[in-house]
Amino acid sequence: MLMPPVEYMDRALSLARLAMGYTSPNPAVGAVIVKEGVVVGRGYTQPAGSDHAEAIALNQAGDNAKGATMYVTLEPCCHYGRTPPCTHAIINAGISEVYISLIDPNPLVSGHGIRELNEAGIKTYIGVYQEEAYKINEAYIKFITTGLPFVITKFAMSLDGKIATKTGCSKWISNEDARKYVHVLRHTADAIMVGVNTVIADNPRLTARGCCGKGGETKTQPLRLIVDSNGRTPLDAQLFKQPGETLLAVVKPFDIEKKNNFAQIGVEVLELPGGEGLVDLEELFKVLGKRGIVTVLVEGGSKLLGYLFDHCLVDKVLVFIAPIIIGGIEAKTAVGGNGVDSVVDALCLNHVNIMNFGDNILVSGYVEKGSPQKLQILRE
């Protein structure tokens, strides 16, 4: 097959990135329509319940869609949800061929959308920039195939691996550029998770600031999620005063008076099984998945991160490293928990990437356990 000009799919991917943080639990998709070498339509997915990328691009193209070529980053949907099937719109518009980056792993779509287009006489070509398309929707892909959220851990540390001094001071290890990027990360997450000790020590707001409006209309704040086995979070904590919702995950049975106190300030208390001094996070993620939470950004602290890594619950790791030495045996390290007994048993990351934020470095990578599923999707 003749490969299309990659610039068109590259444009579609750029459009899909604009949708990130606005479409959950739907995927972020970009579409471009080209006729005789001219772009006549473009679009990206709007918030859930609104138009998909293909529909927006087709509306923009109008009559020019007939005989044109569409470039779309994910297989068009072929089922009725909150919006009609995109395949019907593509067929009715008279599109002649469609280039698709990635097959949608959603069982309601996977391969069926392509088949429907082919049966209508539309040629389809699969696999252009599929790695890039996968990265844009890596959280959606895990969610739609497992029912569980995609878990990202993020922390900032010194060169000697400390996230705070022995007195608990952590402001600021990372620089301003790095902290601005964190707000971009928060913007793409459905929930921000921290442990109660982080709330007590840092009194954070846990909001996404300075990035709303990037993809169109203003996005609501991510769910603030506190893992707090015994309900020690102060009722006057800053995060309770911010816009958006807050969920307190506690071990059951929970003190009824404490539960009522949190309810009075608008905080939902979720009672779950417990063990090892912490809420059972496997159960918590199952509940979050049922609620349509696709991405969870975990920002500490050490005990919570240790539990997640010990129980293999992390999908992606983001670590900001600052060129400072804190020192001190009693200074806090980033990851607590049990850890491993031998270096050969250490958790390994793949697809490692390094970015610079002034004199700070961001190291990111994926936990190896996710590789087989990814490879299967990219092969299909």
mmCIF file of C-alpha atoms in Angstrom, residues 155 157 159 175 178 319-323 353-363:
data_model
loop_
_atom_site.group_PDB
_atom_site.id
_atom_site.type_symbol
_atom_site.label_atom_id
_atom_site.label_comp_id
_atom_site.label_asym_id
_atom_site.label_seq_id
_atom_site.Cartn_x
_atom_site.Cartn_y
_atom_site.Cartn_z
ATOM 1 C CA PHE A 155 7.237 12.800 42.831
ATOM 2 C CA MET A 157 13.357 14.364 44.802
ATOM 3 C CA LEU A 159 19.945 13.897 43.851
ATOM 4 C CA ASN A 175 11.728 24.444 40.269
ATOM 5 C CA ALA A 178 8.605 21.714 36.752
ATOM 6 C CA VAL A 319 10.216 11.570 38.723
ATOM 7 C CA PHE A 320 11.502 15.134 38.859
ATOM 8 C CA ILE A 321 15.138 15.294 39.981
ATOM 9 C CA ALA A 322 16.574 18.533 41.354
ATOM 10 C CA PRO A 323 20.360 19.203 41.542
ATOM 11 C CA ASN A 353 12.144 9.350 28.441
ATOM 12 C CA ILE A 354 14.111 12.321 29.822
ATOM 13 C CA MET A 355 13.023 15.960 29.686
ATOM 14 C CA ASN A 356 14.690 19.094 31.020
ATOM 15 C CA PHE A 357 12.955 21.843 32.967
ATOM 16 C CA GLY A 358 15.749 24.318 33.515
ATOM 17 C CA ASP A 359 18.125 22.625 35.962
ATOM 18 C CA ASN A 360 15.499 19.968 36.838
ATOM 19 C CA ILE A 361 15.250 16.650 35.017
ATOM 20 C CA LEU A 362 12.069 14.637 34.482
ATOM 21 C CA VAL A 363 12.598 10.889 34.091
#
